[in-house]
Amino acid sequence: MRIKVINPNTTWSMTHTIGQAAQAVAGPGVQIEAVSPAHGPASIEGHYDEVMACMGLMDEIRKGEREGVDAYVIACFGDPGLDAAREIARGPVLGIAEAAMRAASFLATGFSVVTTLERTVVIAEHLVVKYGMQSHCRKVRACEIPVLELENPASDSYTKILDECQRALREDRCGAIVLGCAGMADLCQRLTQALGVPVIDGVAAATAMAEALVRAGLGTSKLGDYAPPLPKAYGGLLAGMAPEAPPAQ
Ligand code: 5HY
């Protein structure tokens, strides 16, 4: 089984962290391929970054389809391009935010999300509504850490994240914490030990869930809005990204 874990930003040190988190939960016979697109933002910290990251993300999914990849993880907490990716993929495509929220809902009656910047809180809040998690998510909190600071060993990111998690457990009536950034994946175990509650890293949750779906013989529906995009011309820089006619059955 091949699972392609895509970090939609172009910071390969974060992609390596993400790949290690996915590999740690992958079962026997599962090949994890962790990649970043060749083009796009170094980090994703808002709506514009998300949109611009999606071109490279779609290209990675298109390449995966040609190579026979069985499932995909979109390793960015905004779940950018998730529905578009599901149109062009045969297998399951999981976003780390959706996977982490659903996993947390199995483990506690309420969870809080701890993410990086205040300006991205609304993105996570929109996903809470999209995924029907309003009765489970107590709050989305930010530590005011730029995403790439997580890659700086000299930063005090861990302490800031731990402090915000402790505030959440004191104030939000939550029983679990969802880490709101793929770049936090390598802090999950340490935070779990320090906090004494389930701390869910979406990379691990999404990888485990994707593997389970493939093992159950399940893939993305191709009826309705997840059917392949309609073939048409694309102009300019995107000419090579035009939807192709589906292979003859
Ligand atoms: C992420 N940004 O997981 C998101 C989440 C965030 O570059 N990887 C990013 O921190 O806003």
Tab-separated table of C-alpha atoms and ligand atoms in Angstrom:
chain	number	residue	atom	x	y	z
A	1	MET	CA	0.000	0.000	0.000
A	2	ARG	CA	1.312	3.478	-0.922
A	3	ILE	CA	0.188	6.550	1.027
A	4	LYS	CA	1.378	9.919	-0.244
A	5	VAL	CA	1.578	12.522	2.520
A	6	ILE	CA	1.717	15.994	1.015
A	7	ASN	CA	2.973	19.006	2.910
A	8	PRO	CA	1.517	21.763	0.694
A	9	ASN	CA	4.159	24.281	1.792
A	10	THR	CA	7.671	24.101	0.331
A	11	THR	CA	9.645	23.760	3.614
A	12	TRP	CA	11.284	20.366	3.336
A	13	SER	CA	12.425	20.248	6.981
A	14	MET	CA	8.735	20.328	7.938
A	15	THR	CA	7.993	17.687	5.308
A	16	HIS	CA	10.615	15.469	6.961
A	17	THR	CA	8.953	15.964	10.377
A	18	ILE	CA	5.580	15.158	8.832
A	19	GLY	CA	6.925	12.060	7.094
A	20	GLN	CA	8.366	10.732	10.369
A	21	ALA	CA	4.998	11.206	12.121
A	22	ALA	CA	3.204	9.348	9.328
A	23	GLN	CA	5.800	6.555	9.252
A	24	ALA	CA	5.469	6.077	13.031
A	25	VAL	CA	1.833	4.944	12.713
A	26	ALA	CA	1.976	3.182	9.339
A	27	GLY	CA	1.248	-0.530	9.498
A	28	PRO	CA	3.134	-3.405	7.854
A	29	GLY	CA	3.358	-3.204	4.083
A	30	VAL	CA	2.568	0.527	3.989
A	31	GLN	CA	4.948	2.751	2.029
A	32	ILE	CA	4.831	6.390	3.133
A	33	GLU	CA	5.963	8.998	0.612
A	34	ALA	CA	6.208	12.482	2.175
A	35	VAL	CA	6.579	15.327	-0.320
A	36	SER	CA	6.368	19.081	-0.796
A	37	PRO	CA	5.460	20.696	-4.131
A	38	ALA	CA	8.291	22.258	-6.148
A	39	HIS	CA	6.384	25.568	-6.259
A	40	GLY	CA	4.475	27.491	-3.622
A	41	PRO	CA	4.635	29.264	-0.267
A	42	ALA	CA	7.261	28.365	2.358
A	43	SER	CA	4.465	28.316	4.924
A	44	ILE	CA	0.681	28.618	4.846
A	45	GLU	CA	-0.610	31.335	7.175
A	46	GLY	CA	-3.850	32.554	5.643
A	47	HIS	CA	-6.330	32.401	2.779
A	48	TYR	CA	-3.985	33.633	0.026
A	49	ASP	CA	-1.202	31.202	0.982
A	50	GLU	CA	-3.744	28.371	0.950
A	51	VAL	CA	-5.006	29.148	-2.547
A	52	MET	CA	-1.501	29.543	-3.954
A	53	ALA	CA	-0.405	26.244	-2.350
A	54	CYS	CA	-3.223	24.353	-4.027
A	55	MET	CA	-1.680	24.381	-7.522
A	56	GLY	CA	1.354	22.436	-6.365
A	57	LEU	CA	-0.821	20.230	-4.190
A	58	MET	CA	-3.027	19.263	-7.129
A	59	ASP	CA	0.062	18.530	-9.207
A	60	GLU	CA	1.292	16.114	-6.533
A	61	ILE	CA	-2.071	14.337	-6.506
A	62	ARG	CA	-2.091	14.142	-10.330
A	63	LYS	CA	1.391	12.593	-10.236
A	64	GLY	CA	0.232	10.155	-7.547
A	65	GLU	CA	-2.672	9.045	-9.699
A	66	ARG	CA	-0.300	8.252	-12.551
A	67	GLU	CA	1.927	6.269	-10.150
A	68	GLY	CA	-0.836	4.204	-8.516
A	69	VAL	CA	-0.856	5.821	-5.060
A	70	ASP	CA	-3.562	4.244	-2.875
A	71	ALA	CA	-4.390	7.178	-0.550
A	72	TYR	CA	-3.369	10.754	0.217
A	73	VAL	CA	-2.969	12.918	3.305
A	74	ILE	CA	-3.087	16.700	2.938
A	75	ALA	CA	-0.745	17.706	5.749
A	76	CYS	CA	-1.842	21.280	6.404
A	77	PHE	CA	-4.372	22.223	9.087
A	78	GLY	CA	-6.503	24.267	6.749
A	79	ASP	CA	-7.188	21.115	4.692
A	80	PRO	CA	-6.513	23.183	1.546
A	81	GLY	CA	-7.821	21.781	-1.725
A	82	LEU	CA	-9.387	18.769	-0.001
A	83	ASP	CA	-12.567	18.606	-2.083
A	84	ALA	CA	-10.685	19.314	-5.342
A	85	ALA	CA	-8.192	16.565	-4.499
A	86	ARG	CA	-11.083	14.154	-3.951
A	87	GLU	CA	-12.348	14.908	-7.468
A	88	ILE	CA	-9.073	13.741	-9.066
A	89	ALA	CA	-8.137	10.884	-6.700
A	90	ARG	CA	-9.527	7.354	-6.797
A	91	GLY	CA	-8.451	6.437	-3.285
A	92	PRO	CA	-9.220	8.181	0.008
A	93	VAL	CA	-7.931	11.739	0.552
A	94	LEU	CA	-7.825	12.915	4.162
A	95	GLY	CA	-7.067	16.362	5.497
A	96	ILE	CA	-5.283	16.504	8.852
A	97	ALA	CA	-7.805	18.888	10.385
A	98	GLU	CA	-10.814	16.718	9.590
A	99	ALA	CA	-9.010	13.537	10.665
A	100	ALA	CA	-7.800	15.064	13.935
A	101	MET	CA	-11.204	16.510	14.830
A	102	ARG	CA	-12.993	13.241	14.124
A	103	ALA	CA	-10.384	11.267	16.085
A	104	ALA	CA	-10.717	13.668	19.029
A	105	SER	CA	-14.502	13.240	18.977
A	106	PHE	CA	-14.022	9.503	19.638
A	107	LEU	CA	-11.795	10.203	22.653
A	108	ALA	CA	-13.449	13.066	24.575
A	109	THR	CA	-16.798	14.857	24.636
A	110	GLY	CA	-14.971	18.097	23.856
A	111	PHE	CA	-11.673	19.173	22.330
A	112	SER	CA	-9.878	22.463	21.780
A	113	VAL	CA	-7.617	23.252	18.849
A	114	VAL	CA	-4.250	24.917	19.494
A	115	THR	CA	-2.828	26.442	16.326
A	116	THR	CA	-0.154	28.964	15.323
A	117	LEU	CA	-1.360	32.450	14.352
A	118	GLU	CA	-4.529	34.275	15.473
A	119	ARG	CA	-5.274	35.161	11.840
A	120	THR	CA	-5.695	31.479	10.920
A	121	VAL	CA	-8.131	30.725	13.759
A	122	VAL	CA	-11.087	31.593	11.531
A	123	ILE	CA	-9.936	29.007	8.969
A	124	ALA	CA	-10.085	26.270	11.599
A	125	GLU	CA	-13.422	27.622	12.870
A	126	HIS	CA	-14.862	27.360	9.362
A	127	LEU	CA	-13.701	23.729	9.207
A	128	VAL	CA	-15.369	22.989	12.555
A	129	VAL	CA	-18.665	24.039	10.941
A	130	LYS	CA	-17.950	22.288	7.628
A	131	TYR	CA	-17.272	18.996	9.453
A	132	GLY	CA	-20.231	19.306	11.815
A	133	MET	CA	-17.986	19.465	14.885
A	134	GLN	CA	-19.657	22.447	16.589
A	135	SER	CA	-20.862	20.331	19.540
A	136	HIS	CA	-17.393	18.823	20.031
A	137	CYS	CA	-15.011	21.729	19.492
A	138	ARG	CA	-14.855	23.950	22.578
A	139	LYS	CA	-12.471	26.586	21.171
A	140	VAL	CA	-9.814	27.280	18.560
A	141	ARG	CA	-6.795	28.947	20.188
A	142	ALA	CA	-3.586	30.431	18.744
A	143	CYS	CA	-0.102	30.676	20.311
A	144	GLU	CA	0.968	33.523	17.997
A	145	ILE	CA	3.867	31.497	16.604
A	146	PRO	CA	4.781	31.908	12.910
A	147	VAL	CA	4.666	28.472	11.266
A	148	LEU	CA	8.375	28.447	10.368
A	149	GLU	CA	9.333	29.281	13.984
A	150	LEU	CA	8.316	25.668	14.709
A	151	GLU	CA	11.340	24.705	12.614
A	152	ASN	CA	13.676	26.864	14.735
A	153	PRO	CA	15.198	24.734	17.529
A	154	ALA	CA	16.135	27.935	19.382
A	155	SER	CA	12.527	29.156	19.499
A	156	ASP	CA	10.361	28.792	22.595
A	157	SER	CA	7.554	27.264	20.531
A	158	TYR	CA	7.118	24.195	22.712
A	159	THR	CA	6.639	26.300	25.867
A	160	LYS	CA	4.140	28.599	24.145
A	161	ILE	CA	2.150	25.637	22.813
A	162	LEU	CA	2.210	23.857	26.184
A	163	ASP	CA	1.022	27.014	27.975
A	164	GLU	CA	-1.886	27.447	25.536
A	165	CYS	CA	-2.839	23.772	25.881
A	166	GLN	CA	-2.868	24.132	29.681
A	167	ARG	CA	-5.071	27.231	29.420
A	168	ALA	CA	-7.442	25.256	27.170
A	169	LEU	CA	-7.696	22.399	29.683
A	170	ARG	CA	-8.333	24.882	32.526
A	171	GLU	CA	-10.831	27.130	30.758
A	172	ASP	CA	-12.546	25.288	27.881
A	173	ARG	CA	-14.085	22.145	29.505
A	174	CYS	CA	-12.210	20.094	26.905
A	175	GLY	CA	-10.815	16.604	27.465
A	176	ALA	CA	-8.495	16.490	24.469
A	177	ILE	CA	-6.268	18.793	22.425
A	178	VAL	CA	-5.980	18.902	18.630
A	179	LEU	CA	-2.676	20.282	17.317
A	180	GLY	CA	-3.550	22.892	14.722
A	181	CYS	CA	-0.449	22.685	12.539
A	182	ALA	CA	1.319	19.847	10.749
A	183	GLY	CA	4.600	21.340	11.931
A	184	MET	CA	3.663	20.452	15.529
A	185	ALA	CA	3.638	16.719	14.746
A	186	ASP	CA	6.972	16.060	16.474
A	187	LEU	CA	5.734	17.698	19.711
A	188	CYS	CA	2.700	15.437	20.120
A	189	GLN	CA	4.228	12.717	22.310
A	190	ARG	CA	5.955	15.232	24.630
A	191	LEU	CA	2.748	17.260	25.005
A	192	THR	CA	0.701	14.121	25.676
A	193	GLN	CA	3.049	13.164	28.513
A	194	ALA	CA	3.059	16.696	29.948
A	195	LEU	CA	-0.716	17.230	29.756
A	196	GLY	CA	-2.061	13.795	30.643
A	197	VAL	CA	-4.881	13.970	28.065
A	198	PRO	CA	-5.131	12.786	24.442
A	199	VAL	CA	-3.213	15.174	22.170
A	200	ILE	CA	-4.073	14.483	18.549
A	201	ASP	CA	-1.652	15.161	15.716
A	202	GLY	CA	-3.618	15.216	12.469
A	203	VAL	CA	-0.762	13.732	10.446
A	204	ALA	CA	-0.821	10.531	12.506
A	205	ALA	CA	-4.623	10.458	12.675
A	206	ALA	CA	-5.061	10.979	8.939
A	207	THR	CA	-2.404	8.416	8.007
A	208	ALA	CA	-3.920	5.759	10.260
A	209	MET	CA	-7.439	6.465	8.979
A	210	ALA	CA	-6.345	6.470	5.334
A	211	GLU	CA	-4.658	3.112	5.804
A	212	ALA	CA	-7.781	1.685	7.467
A	213	LEU	CA	-10.008	2.858	4.603
A	214	VAL	CA	-7.729	1.324	1.961
A	215	ARG	CA	-7.527	-1.944	3.920
A	216	ALA	CA	-11.366	-1.950	3.980
A	217	GLY	CA	-11.342	-1.647	0.187
A	218	LEU	CA	-12.832	1.867	0.272
A	219	GLY	CA	-12.053	4.811	-2.005
A	220	THR	CA	-13.501	8.225	-2.852
A	221	SER	CA	-16.968	8.245	-4.432
A	222	LYS	CA	-16.924	9.161	-8.137
A	223	LEU	CA	-20.634	9.988	-8.261
A	224	GLY	CA	-21.753	13.618	-8.125
A	225	ASP	CA	-19.436	16.366	-6.952
A	226	TYR	CA	-16.417	14.082	-6.467
A	227	ALA	CA	-16.667	12.815	-10.059
A	228	PRO	CA	-13.556	13.661	-12.143
A	229	PRO	CA	-13.471	17.338	-13.245
A	230	LEU	CA	-14.936	17.957	-16.688
A	231	PRO	CA	-12.325	17.957	-19.485
A	232	LYS	CA	-11.721	21.493	-20.844
A	233	ALA	CA	-8.944	23.811	-21.941
A	234	TYR	CA	-6.896	25.625	-19.294
A	235	GLY	CA	-4.886	28.644	-20.455
A	236	GLY	CA	-1.535	30.204	-19.602
A	237	LEU	CA	0.564	28.821	-16.727
A	238	LEU	CA	-2.125	26.246	-15.928
A	239	ALA	CA	-2.352	24.799	-19.441
A	240	GLY	CA	-0.666	21.616	-18.217
A	241	MET	CA	-3.150	21.202	-15.352
A	242	ALA	CA	-6.245	20.816	-17.551
A	243	PRO	CA	-8.556	17.978	-16.465
A	244	GLU	CA	-7.876	14.934	-18.618
A	245	ALA	CA	-10.575	12.652	-19.974
A	246	PRO	CA	-10.972	9.680	-17.591
A	247	PRO	CA	-9.400	6.420	-18.828
A	248	ALA	CA	-11.793	4.297	-20.909
A	249	GLN	CA	-13.558	1.727	-18.670
B	1	5HY	C1	0.041	23.888	8.459
B	1	5HY	N1	0.234	26.052	7.787
B	1	5HY	O1	-0.354	22.866	9.019
B	1	5HY	C2	-0.727	25.167	8.417
B	1	5HY	C3	-1.414	25.442	9.671
B	1	5HY	C4	-1.112	26.706	10.316
B	1	5HY	O2	2.202	25.780	6.637
B	1	5HY	N2	1.134	24.057	7.718
B	1	5HY	C5	1.264	25.330	7.334
B	1	5HY	O3	-0.260	26.658	11.164
B	1	5HY	O4	-1.747	27.689	9.969
